[in-house]
């Protein structure tokens, strides 16, 4: 019992919804990666370890699918109390939004796009035409097998709910033999932040001239910092700032205004 008393309680798991109550009444969708890895054992072998929550959800999902929907399975969930730091859509549908969500970080932005579309429909004819620009930057390892919500995103772009989908597939390099790192320099490996330079003028214009809201969701160990660094470089180059400090100060100001928010995990 002393050992159990010393162990910390399991932390709760938070998942952003990948659905809109307006578009998907009575349903909630979440998106997660199943954690599975190997660790070495004392005898020199290895053992597969799995994430507790992600594996539990995956097992329940497999049971449901295998039964054709006949097996009744339940998962206890609760709504997290708002902290004030959540990703929130602007009040006006006309406000541009720039979303960066590689991997499962795309989940809240799927809900954003559906929520805006439903809100526009509710306002009547012509409202969809007044939707502000919506840019989504998505990245994963492979287009085939890893591209989450690919068909839905194509349809959202076709109906005008999504202005432009920017994608990066880090392991689908033209020359995989020449991809990797050399002296801490990344070669021929494209990540989501590498897409900014192709749309730099538009990103800078939307942020500085059109009042765009900027969102980042996903890995906080590397991605979020890399994206921030590229945003600083983009604003410095496009806006003519004398130094990166000025561009970083601009982003800090946006964060204070609630126009630059991040949902990241480690």
Tab-separated table of C-alpha atoms in Angstrom:
chain	number	residue	atom	x	y	z
A	1	UNK	CA	0.000	0.000	0.000
A	2	UNK	CA	2.884	2.372	0.666
A	3	UNK	CA	3.989	2.065	-2.950
A	4	UNK	CA	0.481	2.859	-4.194
A	5	UNK	CA	0.247	5.810	-1.840
A	6	UNK	CA	3.459	7.222	-3.320
A	7	UNK	CA	2.252	6.966	-6.921
A	8	UNK	CA	0.544	10.070	-8.330
A	9	UNK	CA	-3.054	9.679	-9.553
A	10	UNK	CA	-3.591	9.273	-13.279
A	11	UNK	CA	-3.946	12.615	-14.987
A	12	UNK	CA	-7.128	13.382	-16.893
A	13	UNK	CA	-6.961	13.348	-20.677
A	14	UNK	CA	-8.297	16.307	-22.594
A	15	UNK	CA	-9.520	16.019	-26.185
A	16	UNK	CA	-10.801	18.823	-28.382
A	17	UNK	CA	-13.930	18.011	-30.327
A	18	UNK	CA	-13.669	17.542	-34.075
A	19	UNK	CA	-17.341	18.299	-34.634
A	20	UNK	CA	-19.880	21.078	-34.325
A	21	UNK	CA	-23.100	20.752	-32.363
A	22	UNK	CA	-24.795	22.777	-35.094
A	23	UNK	CA	-23.647	20.427	-37.877
A	24	UNK	CA	-23.570	17.180	-35.898
A	25	UNK	CA	-26.412	17.362	-33.335
A	26	UNK	CA	-26.313	14.570	-30.788
A	27	UNK	CA	-22.796	13.522	-31.760
A	28	UNK	CA	-19.299	14.309	-30.567
A	29	UNK	CA	-16.156	13.337	-32.448
A	30	UNK	CA	-12.637	13.196	-31.074
A	31	UNK	CA	-9.357	12.496	-32.801
A	32	UNK	CA	-6.403	10.821	-31.078
A	33	UNK	CA	-3.264	8.815	-31.758
A	34	UNK	CA	-2.947	5.380	-30.188
A	35	UNK	CA	0.212	5.367	-28.088
A	36	UNK	CA	2.319	2.198	-28.397
A	37	UNK	CA	6.036	1.767	-27.840
A	38	UNK	CA	8.650	-0.747	-26.695
A	39	UNK	CA	10.790	-0.586	-23.576
A	40	UNK	CA	13.763	-2.703	-22.572
A	41	UNK	CA	13.351	-5.269	-19.824
A	42	UNK	CA	15.854	-6.361	-17.181
A	43	UNK	CA	16.639	-9.593	-19.026
A	44	UNK	CA	17.665	-7.729	-22.172
A	45	UNK	CA	14.420	-8.237	-24.017
A	46	UNK	CA	11.694	-5.763	-24.783
A	47	UNK	CA	8.079	-5.223	-23.903
A	48	UNK	CA	5.269	-3.419	-25.702
A	49	UNK	CA	3.678	-0.678	-23.659
A	50	UNK	CA	0.485	1.090	-24.599
A	51	UNK	CA	-1.084	4.370	-23.661
A	52	UNK	CA	-3.830	3.784	-21.111
A	53	UNK	CA	-6.493	6.138	-22.408
A	54	UNK	CA	-5.788	5.976	-26.138
A	55	UNK	CA	-5.629	2.171	-26.105
A	56	UNK	CA	-8.845	1.927	-24.095
A	57	UNK	CA	-10.666	4.190	-26.554
A	58	UNK	CA	-9.243	2.290	-29.525
A	59	UNK	CA	-10.313	-1.076	-28.067
A	60	UNK	CA	-13.846	0.157	-27.467
A	61	UNK	CA	-13.982	1.568	-30.974
A	62	UNK	CA	-12.856	-1.740	-32.469
A	63	UNK	CA	-15.519	-3.599	-30.501
A	64	UNK	CA	-18.190	-1.233	-31.761
A	65	UNK	CA	-17.081	-1.504	-35.384
A	66	UNK	CA	-16.678	-5.288	-35.251
A	67	UNK	CA	-20.225	-5.701	-33.922
A	68	UNK	CA	-21.717	-3.508	-36.607
A	69	UNK	CA	-22.839	-1.061	-33.965
A	70	UNK	CA	-24.791	-3.583	-31.910
A	71	UNK	CA	-22.444	-3.687	-28.919
A	72	UNK	CA	-23.325	-1.019	-26.389
A	73	UNK	CA	-20.178	0.564	-25.043
A	74	UNK	CA	-19.858	3.559	-22.772
A	75	UNK	CA	-17.043	5.898	-21.810
A	76	UNK	CA	-17.311	8.310	-18.924
A	77	UNK	CA	-16.520	11.853	-20.003
A	78	UNK	CA	-16.904	15.312	-18.568
A	79	UNK	CA	-16.743	18.835	-19.855
A	80	UNK	CA	-13.648	20.730	-18.869
A	81	UNK	CA	-14.321	24.000	-17.135
A	82	UNK	CA	-13.318	26.955	-19.323
A	83	UNK	CA	-9.993	28.513	-18.398
A	84	UNK	CA	-10.198	31.482	-20.740
A	85	UNK	CA	-7.320	30.163	-22.833
A	86	UNK	CA	-9.350	27.914	-25.123
A	87	UNK	CA	-9.306	28.203	-28.890
A	88	UNK	CA	-12.346	30.309	-29.738
A	89	UNK	CA	-13.710	31.543	-33.021
A	90	UNK	CA	-13.930	35.297	-33.580
A	91	UNK	CA	-17.349	36.821	-32.960
A	92	UNK	CA	-17.685	37.909	-36.585
A	93	UNK	CA	-17.879	35.380	-39.400
A	94	UNK	CA	-16.083	37.909	-41.609
A	95	UNK	CA	-12.907	37.816	-39.511
A	96	UNK	CA	-10.133	35.814	-41.236
A	97	UNK	CA	-8.735	32.792	-39.406
A	98	UNK	CA	-5.338	31.120	-39.835
A	99	UNK	CA	-5.118	27.649	-38.328
A	100	UNK	CA	-2.015	25.495	-37.858
A	101	UNK	CA	-2.847	21.931	-36.809
A	102	UNK	CA	-0.535	19.089	-37.819
A	103	UNK	CA	-1.539	15.539	-36.940
A	104	UNK	CA	-4.330	15.255	-34.404
A	105	UNK	CA	-3.918	18.983	-33.785
A	106	UNK	CA	-6.315	19.474	-36.695
A	107	UNK	CA	-9.283	18.332	-34.563
A	108	UNK	CA	-10.492	21.698	-33.196
A	109	UNK	CA	-10.155	23.289	-36.613
A	110	UNK	CA	-12.472	20.723	-38.146
A	111	UNK	CA	-15.047	21.870	-35.610
A	112	UNK	CA	-14.241	25.524	-36.412
A	113	UNK	CA	-14.919	25.045	-40.112
A	114	UNK	CA	-18.205	23.233	-39.536
A	115	UNK	CA	-19.298	25.746	-36.904
A	116	UNK	CA	-18.671	28.701	-39.217
A	117	UNK	CA	-20.481	26.985	-42.091
A	118	UNK	CA	-23.515	26.226	-39.928
A	119	UNK	CA	-23.567	29.771	-38.548
A	120	UNK	CA	-23.435	31.185	-42.076
A	121	UNK	CA	-26.331	28.965	-43.183
A	122	UNK	CA	-28.378	30.101	-40.191
A	123	UNK	CA	-27.973	33.726	-41.254
A	124	UNK	CA	-29.639	33.037	-44.562
A	125	UNK	CA	-28.798	33.404	-48.236
A	126	UNK	CA	-25.575	35.184	-49.021
A	127	UNK	CA	-24.037	34.695	-45.575
A	128	UNK	CA	-21.593	32.088	-46.865
A	129	UNK	CA	-20.186	34.653	-49.265
A	130	UNK	CA	-19.403	36.885	-46.289
A	131	UNK	CA	-17.256	34.278	-44.540
A	132	UNK	CA	-13.787	35.630	-43.928
A	133	UNK	CA	-10.791	33.771	-45.375
A	134	UNK	CA	-9.907	30.521	-43.603
A	135	UNK	CA	-6.443	29.018	-44.099
A	136	UNK	CA	-5.547	25.636	-42.618
A	137	UNK	CA	-1.961	24.385	-42.419
A	138	UNK	CA	-1.896	20.635	-41.889
A	139	UNK	CA	1.044	18.240	-41.782
A	140	UNK	CA	1.678	14.537	-41.184
A	141	UNK	CA	4.178	11.885	-42.235
A	142	UNK	CA	2.391	10.342	-45.214
A	143	UNK	CA	-0.482	11.467	-47.418
A	144	UNK	CA	-1.777	7.895	-47.588
A	145	UNK	CA	-2.778	6.589	-44.178
A	146	UNK	CA	-1.992	9.690	-42.107
A	147	UNK	CA	-4.025	12.428	-43.782
A	148	UNK	CA	-6.799	12.923	-41.226
A	149	UNK	CA	-10.194	14.169	-42.464
A	150	UNK	CA	-8.805	14.412	-45.998
A	151	UNK	CA	-12.109	13.927	-47.811
A	152	UNK	CA	-13.961	16.262	-45.469
A	153	UNK	CA	-11.372	18.978	-45.905
A	154	UNK	CA	-11.615	18.705	-49.674
A	155	UNK	CA	-15.394	19.125	-49.479
A	156	UNK	CA	-15.069	22.069	-47.084
A	157	UNK	CA	-12.698	23.734	-49.509
A	158	UNK	CA	-15.016	23.045	-52.436
A	159	UNK	CA	-18.021	24.643	-50.722
A	160	UNK	CA	-16.033	27.711	-49.677
A	161	UNK	CA	-15.923	27.008	-45.936
A	162	UNK	CA	-12.131	26.586	-46.214
A	163	UNK	CA	-10.299	29.094	-48.383
A	164	UNK	CA	-7.076	27.148	-48.759
A	165	UNK	CA	-5.666	23.898	-47.413
A	166	UNK	CA	-1.871	23.898	-47.079
A	167	UNK	CA	-0.359	20.438	-46.591
A	168	UNK	CA	3.088	19.043	-45.788
A	169	UNK	CA	3.935	15.330	-45.752
A	170	UNK	CA	7.308	14.975	-44.059
A	171	UNK	CA	8.078	11.405	-45.109
A	172	UNK	CA	6.850	11.659	-48.690
A	173	UNK	CA	10.043	13.391	-49.825
A	174	UNK	CA	11.034	13.306	-53.484
A	175	UNK	CA	14.327	11.646	-52.592
A	176	UNK	CA	14.072	9.752	-49.321
A	177	UNK	CA	17.738	8.746	-49.486
A	178	UNK	CA	18.701	12.426	-49.292
A	179	UNK	CA	16.275	13.282	-46.493
A	180	UNK	CA	17.179	13.711	-42.863
A	181	UNK	CA	19.425	15.932	-40.772
A	182	UNK	CA	23.042	16.934	-41.194
A	183	UNK	CA	24.777	19.014	-38.539
A	184	UNK	CA	21.380	19.924	-37.070
A	185	UNK	CA	20.142	21.170	-40.457
A	186	UNK	CA	16.998	19.533	-41.835
A	187	UNK	CA	17.331	18.417	-45.455
A	188	UNK	CA	14.447	17.567	-47.820
A	189	UNK	CA	11.993	17.023	-44.970
A	190	UNK	CA	8.945	19.268	-45.140
A	191	UNK	CA	7.067	20.203	-41.998
A	192	UNK	CA	4.017	22.383	-41.619
A	193	UNK	CA	6.021	25.511	-40.774
A	194	UNK	CA	7.884	25.189	-44.072
A	195	UNK	CA	4.660	26.079	-45.891
A	196	UNK	CA	4.591	29.650	-44.629
A	197	UNK	CA	7.074	31.050	-47.101
A	198	UNK	CA	4.808	30.128	-50.018
A	199	UNK	CA	1.946	32.194	-48.556
A	200	UNK	CA	4.005	34.752	-46.635
A	201	UNK	CA	2.504	37.904	-48.223
A	202	UNK	CA	-1.063	36.688	-47.667
A	203	UNK	CA	-0.393	35.591	-44.073
A	204	UNK	CA	1.207	38.929	-43.211
A	205	UNK	CA	-1.603	40.884	-44.892
A	206	UNK	CA	-4.353	38.982	-43.101
A	207	UNK	CA	-2.667	39.431	-39.727
A	208	UNK	CA	-1.651	43.071	-40.022
A	209	UNK	CA	-4.346	44.497	-42.312
A	210	UNK	CA	-7.431	42.299	-41.942
A	211	UNK	CA	-7.396	41.498	-38.212
A	212	UNK	CA	-6.987	37.747	-38.658
A	213	UNK	CA	-7.047	35.424	-35.673
A	214	UNK	CA	-4.175	32.941	-35.497
A	215	UNK	CA	-4.400	29.484	-33.917
A	216	UNK	CA	-1.871	26.712	-33.276
A	217	UNK	CA	-2.739	23.259	-31.969
A	218	UNK	CA	-0.513	20.218	-31.481
A	219	UNK	CA	2.910	19.205	-30.245
A	220	UNK	CA	4.475	21.673	-27.833
A	221	UNK	CA	7.919	20.102	-27.719
A	222	UNK	CA	9.057	21.243	-31.158
A	223	UNK	CA	6.240	22.124	-33.557
A	224	UNK	CA	4.759	25.074	-31.680
A	225	UNK	CA	8.158	26.735	-31.213
A	226	UNK	CA	9.123	26.094	-34.844
A	227	UNK	CA	5.844	27.550	-36.107
A	228	UNK	CA	6.242	30.614	-33.908
A	229	UNK	CA	9.779	31.127	-35.195
A	230	UNK	CA	8.596	30.962	-38.803
A	231	UNK	CA	5.764	33.375	-38.071
A	232	UNK	CA	8.272	35.822	-36.632
A	233	UNK	CA	10.461	35.468	-39.735
A	234	UNK	CA	7.456	35.870	-42.039
A	235	UNK	CA	6.269	39.050	-40.345
A	236	UNK	CA	9.781	40.477	-40.165
A	237	UNK	CA	10.396	39.934	-43.870
A	238	UNK	CA	6.965	40.957	-45.149
A	239	UNK	CA	6.364	43.917	-42.854
A	240	UNK	CA	9.860	45.354	-43.007
A	241	UNK	CA	10.606	45.096	-39.306
A	242	UNK	CA	14.177	45.964	-38.429
A	243	UNK	CA	14.548	42.935	-36.169
A	244	UNK	CA	12.874	39.708	-35.146
A	245	UNK	CA	12.159	41.316	-31.774
A	246	UNK	CA	9.678	43.708	-33.379
A	247	UNK	CA	7.848	40.865	-35.099
A	248	UNK	CA	7.799	38.859	-31.875
A	249	UNK	CA	6.415	41.891	-30.041
A	250	UNK	CA	3.599	42.066	-32.590
A	251	UNK	CA	2.687	38.425	-31.937
A	252	UNK	CA	2.800	39.032	-28.187
A	253	UNK	CA	0.356	41.876	-28.687
A	254	UNK	CA	-1.950	39.612	-30.679
A	255	UNK	CA	-1.846	37.054	-27.864
A	256	UNK	CA	-2.856	39.744	-25.373
A	257	UNK	CA	-5.765	40.722	-27.625
A	258	UNK	CA	-6.878	37.097	-27.902
A	259	UNK	CA	-5.990	36.948	-31.597
A	260	UNK	CA	-3.102	34.478	-31.193
A	261	UNK	CA	-3.955	31.392	-29.161
A	262	UNK	CA	-2.300	27.999	-28.830
A	263	UNK	CA	-3.456	24.629	-27.581
A	264	UNK	CA	-0.360	22.507	-27.215
A	265	UNK	CA	0.665	19.399	-25.327
A	266	UNK	CA	3.945	17.750	-24.363
